[in-house]
Amino acid sequence: MADTPTVLFVCVHNAGRSQMAAGYLRELGAGRVDVLSAGSAPKDQINPVAVAAMAEEGIDITDQVPKILTVDAVRESDVVITMGCGDACPIFPGKRYEDWVLDDPAGQDIATVRPIRDEIRARVEALLDELLPEPAARP
């Protein structure tokens, strides 16, 4: 794995789960991890409830835009985290793949999205502990 690992988060719409995970990893990784996110069928904007849930954590993801999953994004990543995107993600030898089973925040209210957000944070923190030998100061 590279000195600065690259992590790609993939979900169908790249509007909720993958965007929240990317937001946490950018924040908690403090520049020590390159973060990408994409979707197999991206929406035209990020889920506003996901934006609100992350804002409660002090993380602003309003500048992010859903992106289409490309072979190049997978190729340049060391770790690929899928979240309910099925078989849409290409497989390359030597990559680390994980599938995080998480409820989809699409169409949910903030009270329903908060536990999803909190589960994503816990998984991102565990991923950071595995990827980086020395923990960064966490906000």
GROMACS .gro file of N, CA, C and O in nm, residues 31-108:
model
  312
   31GLY      N    1  -0.574   1.445   0.624
   31GLY     CA    2  -0.481   1.456   0.513
   31GLY      C    3  -0.388   1.337   0.495
   31GLY      O    4  -0.305   1.338   0.404
   32ARG      N    5  -0.399   1.236   0.579
   32ARG     CA    6  -0.310   1.121   0.568
   32ARG      C    7  -0.366   1.009   0.482
   32ARG      O    8  -0.303   0.906   0.463
   33VAL      N    9  -0.488   1.031   0.429
   33VAL     CA   10  -0.552   0.934   0.342
   33VAL      C   11  -0.613   1.010   0.225
   33VAL      O   12  -0.677   1.114   0.246
   34ASP      N   13  -0.594   0.961   0.103
   34ASP     CA   14  -0.664   1.017  -0.012
   34ASP      C   15  -0.801   0.953  -0.018
   34ASP      O   16  -0.813   0.829  -0.007
   35VAL      N   17  -0.904   1.034  -0.035
   35VAL     CA   18  -1.041   0.986  -0.026
   35VAL      C   19  -1.115   1.010  -0.158
   35VAL      O   20  -1.113   1.122  -0.211
   36LEU      N   21  -1.177   0.905  -0.207
   36LEU     CA   22  -1.261   0.912  -0.327
   36LEU      C   23  -1.398   0.854  -0.295
   36LEU      O   24  -1.410   0.770  -0.206
   37SER      N   25  -1.499   0.898  -0.368
   37SER     CA   26  -1.630   0.835  -0.358
   37SER      C   27  -1.694   0.838  -0.496
   37SER      O   28  -1.664   0.924  -0.578
   38ALA      N   29  -1.783   0.740  -0.518
   38ALA     CA   30  -1.848   0.730  -0.649
   38ALA      C   31  -1.972   0.643  -0.634
   38ALA      O   32  -1.992   0.577  -0.532
   39GLY      N   33  -2.052   0.643  -0.741
   39GLY     CA   34  -2.173   0.562  -0.742
   39GLY      C   35  -2.193   0.494  -0.876
   39GLY      O   36  -2.149   0.545  -0.979
   40SER      N   37  -2.261   0.380  -0.874
   40SER     CA   38  -2.289   0.309  -0.997
   40SER      C   39  -2.400   0.377  -1.076
   40SER      O   40  -2.407   0.364  -1.198
   41ALA      N   41  -2.488   0.452  -1.008
   41ALA     CA   42  -2.594   0.529  -1.073
   41ALA      C   43  -2.613   0.658  -0.992
   41ALA      O   44  -2.710   0.673  -0.918
   42PRO      N   45  -2.517   0.751  -1.002
   42PRO     CA   46  -2.519   0.868  -0.914
   42PRO      C   47  -2.640   0.959  -0.935
   42PRO      O   48  -2.690   0.973  -1.046
   43LYS      N   49  -2.685   1.016  -0.825
   43LYS     CA   50  -2.793   1.116  -0.827
   43LYS      C   51  -2.735   1.249  -0.873
   43LYS      O   52  -2.615   1.263  -0.892
   44ASP      N   53  -2.820   1.349  -0.884
   44ASP     CA   54  -2.774   1.481  -0.927
   44ASP      C   55  -2.727   1.568  -0.811
   44ASP      O   56  -2.664   1.670  -0.833
   45GLN      N   57  -2.757   1.527  -0.687
   45GLN     CA   58  -2.711   1.602  -0.571
   45GLN      C   59  -2.703   1.510  -0.450
   45GLN      O   60  -2.761   1.403  -0.448
   46ILE      N   61  -2.632   1.557  -0.348
   46ILE     CA   62  -2.619   1.480  -0.223
   46ILE      C   63  -2.750   1.490  -0.146
   46ILE      O   64  -2.817   1.595  -0.146
   47ASN      N   65  -2.785   1.383  -0.081
   47ASN     CA   66  -2.906   1.377   0.002
   47ASN      C   67  -2.899   1.487   0.108
   47ASN      O   68  -2.806   1.490   0.190
   48PRO      N   69  -2.996   1.580   0.109
   48PRO     CA   70  -2.991   1.691   0.205
   48PRO      C   71  -2.996   1.645   0.351
   48PRO      O   72  -2.942   1.712   0.439
   49VAL      N   73  -3.058   1.531   0.377
   49VAL     CA   74  -3.062   1.480   0.515
   49VAL      C   75  -2.924   1.429   0.555
   49VAL      O   76  -2.881   1.446   0.670
   50ALA      N   77  -2.850   1.369   0.463
   50ALA     CA   78  -2.712   1.328   0.491
   50ALA      C   79  -2.626   1.450   0.518
   50ALA      O   80  -2.543   1.450   0.610
   51VAL      N   81  -2.646   1.557   0.441
   51VAL     CA   82  -2.573   1.682   0.463
   51VAL      C   83  -2.602   1.735   0.603
   51VAL      O   84  -2.510   1.773   0.677
   52ALA      N   85  -2.729   1.735   0.642
   52ALA     CA   86  -2.769   1.785   0.774
   52ALA      C   87  -2.711   1.699   0.886
   52ALA      O   88  -2.664   1.751   0.987
   53ALA      N   89  -2.714   1.567   0.867
   53ALA     CA   90  -2.660   1.476   0.970
   53ALA      C   91  -2.511   1.498   0.989
   53ALA      O   92  -2.460   1.498   1.102
   54MET      N   93  -2.438   1.519   0.880
   54MET     CA   94  -2.294   1.544   0.891
   54MET      C   95  -2.267   1.683   0.950
   54MET      O   96  -2.170   1.700   1.026
   55ALA      N   97  -2.350   1.780   0.919
   55ALA     CA   98  -2.334   1.915   0.976
   55ALA      C   99  -2.347   1.909   1.128
   55ALA      O  100  -2.277   1.983   1.199
   56GLU      N  101  -2.430   1.821   1.179
   56GLU     CA  102  -2.441   1.803   1.324
   56GLU      C  103  -2.309   1.758   1.385
   56GLU      O  104  -2.282   1.783   1.502
   57GLU      N  105  -2.226   1.692   1.306
   57GLU     CA  106  -2.095   1.646   1.350
   57GLU      C  107  -1.985   1.749   1.321
   57GLU      O  108  -1.867   1.722   1.343
   58GLY      N  109  -2.025   1.862   1.263
   58GLY     CA  110  -1.928   1.965   1.230
   58GLY      C  111  -1.852   1.938   1.101
   58GLY      O  112  -1.747   1.995   1.077
   59ILE      N  113  -1.907   1.852   1.016
   59ILE     CA  114  -1.844   1.817   0.889
   59ILE      C  115  -1.933   1.865   0.775
   59ILE      O  116  -2.049   1.825   0.765
   60ASP      N  117  -1.877   1.948   0.690
   60ASP     CA  118  -1.950   2.008   0.579
   60ASP      C  119  -1.922   1.928   0.451
   60ASP      O  120  -1.808   1.925   0.404
   61ILE      N  121  -2.026   1.865   0.397
   61ILE     CA  122  -2.011   1.791   0.272
   61ILE      C  123  -2.091   1.857   0.158
   61ILE      O  124  -2.112   1.796   0.053
   62THR      N  125  -2.131   1.982   0.179
   62THR     CA  126  -2.211   2.051   0.078
   62THR      C  127  -2.138   2.075  -0.053
   62THR      O  128  -2.201   2.092  -0.157
   63ASP      N  129  -2.005   2.077  -0.050
   63ASP     CA  130  -1.929   2.102  -0.173
   63ASP      C  131  -1.905   1.976  -0.255
   63ASP      O  132  -1.845   1.981  -0.363
   64GLN      N  133  -1.952   1.863  -0.208
   64GLN     CA  134  -1.932   1.737  -0.280
   64GLN      C  135  -2.042   1.716  -0.383
   64GLN      O  136  -2.154   1.763  -0.367
   65VAL      N  137  -2.008   1.644  -0.489
   65VAL     CA  138  -2.101   1.616  -0.598
   65VAL      C  139  -2.098   1.467  -0.626
   65VAL      O  140  -1.989   1.409  -0.636
   66PRO      N  141  -2.214   1.402  -0.640
   66PRO     CA  142  -2.213   1.261  -0.677
   66PRO      C  143  -2.140   1.239  -0.809
   66PRO      O  144  -2.154   1.317  -0.904
   67LYS      N  145  -2.058   1.133  -0.812
   67LYS     CA  146  -1.975   1.102  -0.928
   67LYS      C  147  -2.000   0.959  -0.974
   67LYS      O  148  -2.029   0.872  -0.892
   68ILE      N  149  -1.983   0.936  -1.102
   68ILE     CA  150  -1.998   0.801  -1.158
   68ILE      C  151  -1.874   0.717  -1.124
   68ILE      O  152  -1.761   0.768  -1.127
   69LEU      N  153  -1.896   0.594  -1.092
   69LEU     CA  154  -1.788   0.500  -1.065
   69LEU      C  155  -1.714   0.470  -1.195
   69LEU      O  156  -1.775   0.437  -1.296
   70THR      N  157  -1.582   0.484  -1.191
   70THR     CA  158  -1.500   0.454  -1.307
   70THR      C  159  -1.399   0.345  -1.273
   70THR      O  160  -1.362   0.327  -1.156
   71VAL      N  161  -1.354   0.277  -1.375
   71VAL     CA  162  -1.250   0.175  -1.358
   71VAL      C  163  -1.124   0.241  -1.304
   71VAL      O  164  -1.054   0.186  -1.219
   72ASP      N  165  -1.093   0.362  -1.351
   72ASP     CA  166  -0.973   0.433  -1.305
   72ASP      C  167  -0.978   0.460  -1.154
   72ASP      O  168  -0.876   0.450  -1.086
   73ALA      N  169  -1.095   0.496  -1.102
   73ALA     CA  170  -1.107   0.523  -0.958
   73ALA      C  171  -1.075   0.397  -0.878
   73ALA      O  172  -1.007   0.403  -0.776
   74VAL      N  173  -1.123   0.283  -0.925
   74VAL     CA  174  -1.095   0.157  -0.856
   74VAL      C  175  -0.947   0.123  -0.870
   74VAL      O  176  -0.882   0.085  -0.773
   75ARG      N  177  -0.893   0.142  -0.989
   75ARG     CA  178  -0.753   0.108  -1.015
   75ARG      C  179  -0.659   0.188  -0.924
   75ARG      O  180  -0.560   0.135  -0.875
   76GLU      N  181  -0.687   0.316  -0.901
   76GLU     CA  182  -0.596   0.399  -0.821
   76GLU      C  183  -0.617   0.386  -0.671
   76GLU      O  184  -0.542   0.442  -0.593
   77SER      N  185  -0.715   0.308  -0.630
   77SER     CA  186  -0.745   0.293  -0.487
   77SER      C  187  -0.676   0.171  -0.428
   77SER      O  188  -0.660   0.068  -0.493
   78ASP      N  189  -0.635   0.185  -0.302
   78ASP     CA  190  -0.580   0.073  -0.227
   78ASP      C  191  -0.690  -0.007  -0.159
   78ASP      O  192  -0.681  -0.129  -0.144
   79VAL      N  193  -0.794   0.065  -0.115
   79VAL     CA  194  -0.906   0.004  -0.045
   79VAL      C  195  -1.034   0.051  -0.112
   79VAL      O  196  -1.051   0.170  -0.138
   80VAL      N  197  -1.124  -0.044  -0.141
   80VAL     CA  198  -1.253  -0.013  -0.201
   80VAL      C  199  -1.361  -0.062  -0.105
   80VAL      O  200  -1.368  -0.181  -0.075
   81ILE      N  201  -1.441   0.032  -0.057
   81ILE     CA  202  -1.550   0.001   0.035
   81ILE      C  203  -1.680   0.016  -0.041
   81ILE      O  204  -1.714   0.125  -0.088
   82THR      N  205  -1.754  -0.094  -0.055
   82THR     CA  206  -1.884  -0.088  -0.122
   82THR      C  207  -1.995  -0.088  -0.017
   82THR      O  208  -1.979  -0.141   0.092
   83MET      N  209  -2.106  -0.025  -0.055
   83MET     CA  210  -2.220  -0.013   0.035
   83MET      C  211  -2.347  -0.039  -0.044
   83MET      O  212  -2.419   0.054  -0.082
   84GLY      N  213  -2.371  -0.164  -0.074
   84GLY     CA  214  -2.495  -0.199  -0.143
   84GLY      C  215  -2.495  -0.170  -0.291
   84GLY      O  216  -2.600  -0.146  -0.349
   85CYS      N  217  -2.378  -0.172  -0.356
   85CYS     CA  218  -2.377  -0.144  -0.501
   85CYS      C  219  -2.374  -0.271  -0.584
   85CYS      O  220  -2.358  -0.266  -0.705
   86GLY      N  221  -2.387  -0.385  -0.522
   86GLY     CA  222  -2.394  -0.510  -0.597
   86GLY      C  223  -2.266  -0.540  -0.672
   86GLY      O  224  -2.156  -0.520  -0.622
   87ASP      N  225  -2.280  -0.586  -0.794
   87ASP     CA  226  -2.166  -0.628  -0.875
   87ASP      C  227  -2.113  -0.517  -0.964
   87ASP      O  228  -2.035  -0.543  -1.057
   88ALA      N  229  -2.152  -0.392  -0.940
   88ALA     CA  230  -2.113  -0.282  -1.028
   88ALA      C  231  -1.966  -0.246  -1.017
   88ALA      O  232  -1.912  -0.182  -1.105
   89CYS      N  233  -1.900  -0.287  -0.910
   89CYS     CA  234  -1.763  -0.246  -0.886
   89CYS      C  235  -1.665  -0.345  -0.950
   89CYS      O  236  -1.669  -0.465  -0.920
   90PRO      N  237  -1.577  -0.296  -1.039
   90PRO     CA  238  -1.478  -0.386  -1.098
   90PRO      C  239  -1.379  -0.437  -0.994
   90PRO      O  240  -1.350  -0.368  -0.896
   91ILE      N  241  -1.330  -0.556  -1.015
   91ILE     CA  242  -1.238  -0.619  -0.921
   91ILE      C  243  -1.098  -0.622  -0.983
   91ILE      O  244  -1.080  -0.667  -1.096
   92PHE      N  245  -1.000  -0.572  -0.907
   92PHE     CA  246  -0.860  -0.577  -0.949
   92PHE      C  247  -0.781  -0.654  -0.845
   92PHE      O  248  -0.798  -0.632  -0.725
   93PRO      N  249  -0.692  -0.743  -0.887
   93PRO     CA  250  -0.608  -0.815  -0.792
   93PRO      C  251  -0.523  -0.718  -0.709
   93PRO      O  252  -0.481  -0.614  -0.758
   94GLY      N  253  -0.502  -0.754  -0.583
   94GLY     CA  254  -0.415  -0.675  -0.497
   94GLY      C  255  -0.485  -0.562  -0.424
   94GLY      O  256  -0.423  -0.494  -0.343
   95LYS      N  257  -0.612  -0.542  -0.450
   95LYS     CA  258  -0.688  -0.438  -0.381
   95LYS      C  259  -0.757  -0.500  -0.261
   95LYS      O  260  -0.789  -0.619  -0.260
   96ARG      N  261  -0.779  -0.419  -0.162
   96ARG     CA  262  -0.856  -0.463  -0.047
   96ARG      C  263  -1.000  -0.420  -0.069
   96ARG      O  264  -1.027  -0.302  -0.094
   97TYR      N  265  -1.092  -0.514  -0.063
   97TYR     CA  266  -1.234  -0.486  -0.081
   97TYR      C  267  -1.309  -0.519   0.046
   97TYR      O  268  -1.283  -0.622   0.109
   98GLU      N  269  -1.402  -0.432   0.083
   98GLU     CA  270  -1.492  -0.457   0.195
   98GLU      C  271  -1.631  -0.415   0.151
   98GLU      O  272  -1.647  -0.317   0.079
   99ASP      N  273  -1.732  -0.488   0.198
   99ASP     CA  274  -1.870  -0.449   0.175
   99ASP      C  275  -1.931  -0.415   0.310
   99ASP      O  276  -1.940  -0.501   0.397
  100TRP      N  277  -1.967  -0.289   0.327
  100TRP     CA  278  -2.030  -0.244   0.451
  100TRP      C  279  -2.180  -0.248   0.431
  100TRP      O  280  -2.235  -0.175   0.348
  101VAL      N  281  -2.246  -0.335   0.506
  101VAL     CA  282  -2.392  -0.345   0.499
  101VAL      C  283  -2.450  -0.237   0.591
  101VAL      O  284  -2.435  -0.244   0.713
  102LEU      N  285  -2.508  -0.137   0.526
  102LEU     CA  286  -2.565  -0.023   0.598
  102LEU      C  287  -2.701   0.010   0.537
  102LEU      O  288  -2.719  -0.001   0.416
  103ASP      N  289  -2.794   0.054   0.620
  103ASP     CA  290  -2.923   0.099   0.569
  103ASP      C  291  -2.902   0.220   0.478
  103ASP      O  292  -2.811   0.300   0.499
  104ASP      N  293  -2.988   0.232   0.378
  104ASP     CA  294  -2.981   0.344   0.284
  104ASP      C  295  -3.055   0.464   0.344
  104ASP      O  296  -3.172   0.452   0.381
  105PRO      N  297  -2.989   0.579   0.354
  105PRO     CA  298  -3.056   0.696   0.411
  105PRO      C  299  -3.155   0.764   0.315
  105PRO      O  300  -3.226   0.855   0.357
  106ALA      N  301  -3.160   0.721   0.190
  106ALA     CA  302  -3.249   0.785   0.093
  106ALA      C  303  -3.394   0.782   0.141
  106ALA      O  304  -3.445   0.677   0.181
  107GLY      N  305  -3.456   0.898   0.140
  107GLY     CA  306  -3.597   0.909   0.178
  107GLY      C  307  -3.624   0.900   0.327
  107GLY      O  308  -3.740   0.898   0.369
  108GLN      N  309  -3.520   0.896   0.409
  108GLN     CA  310  -3.536   0.884   0.554
  108GLN      C  311  -3.529   1.021   0.621
  108GLN      O  312  -3.468   1.114   0.568
   0.00000   0.00000   0.00000
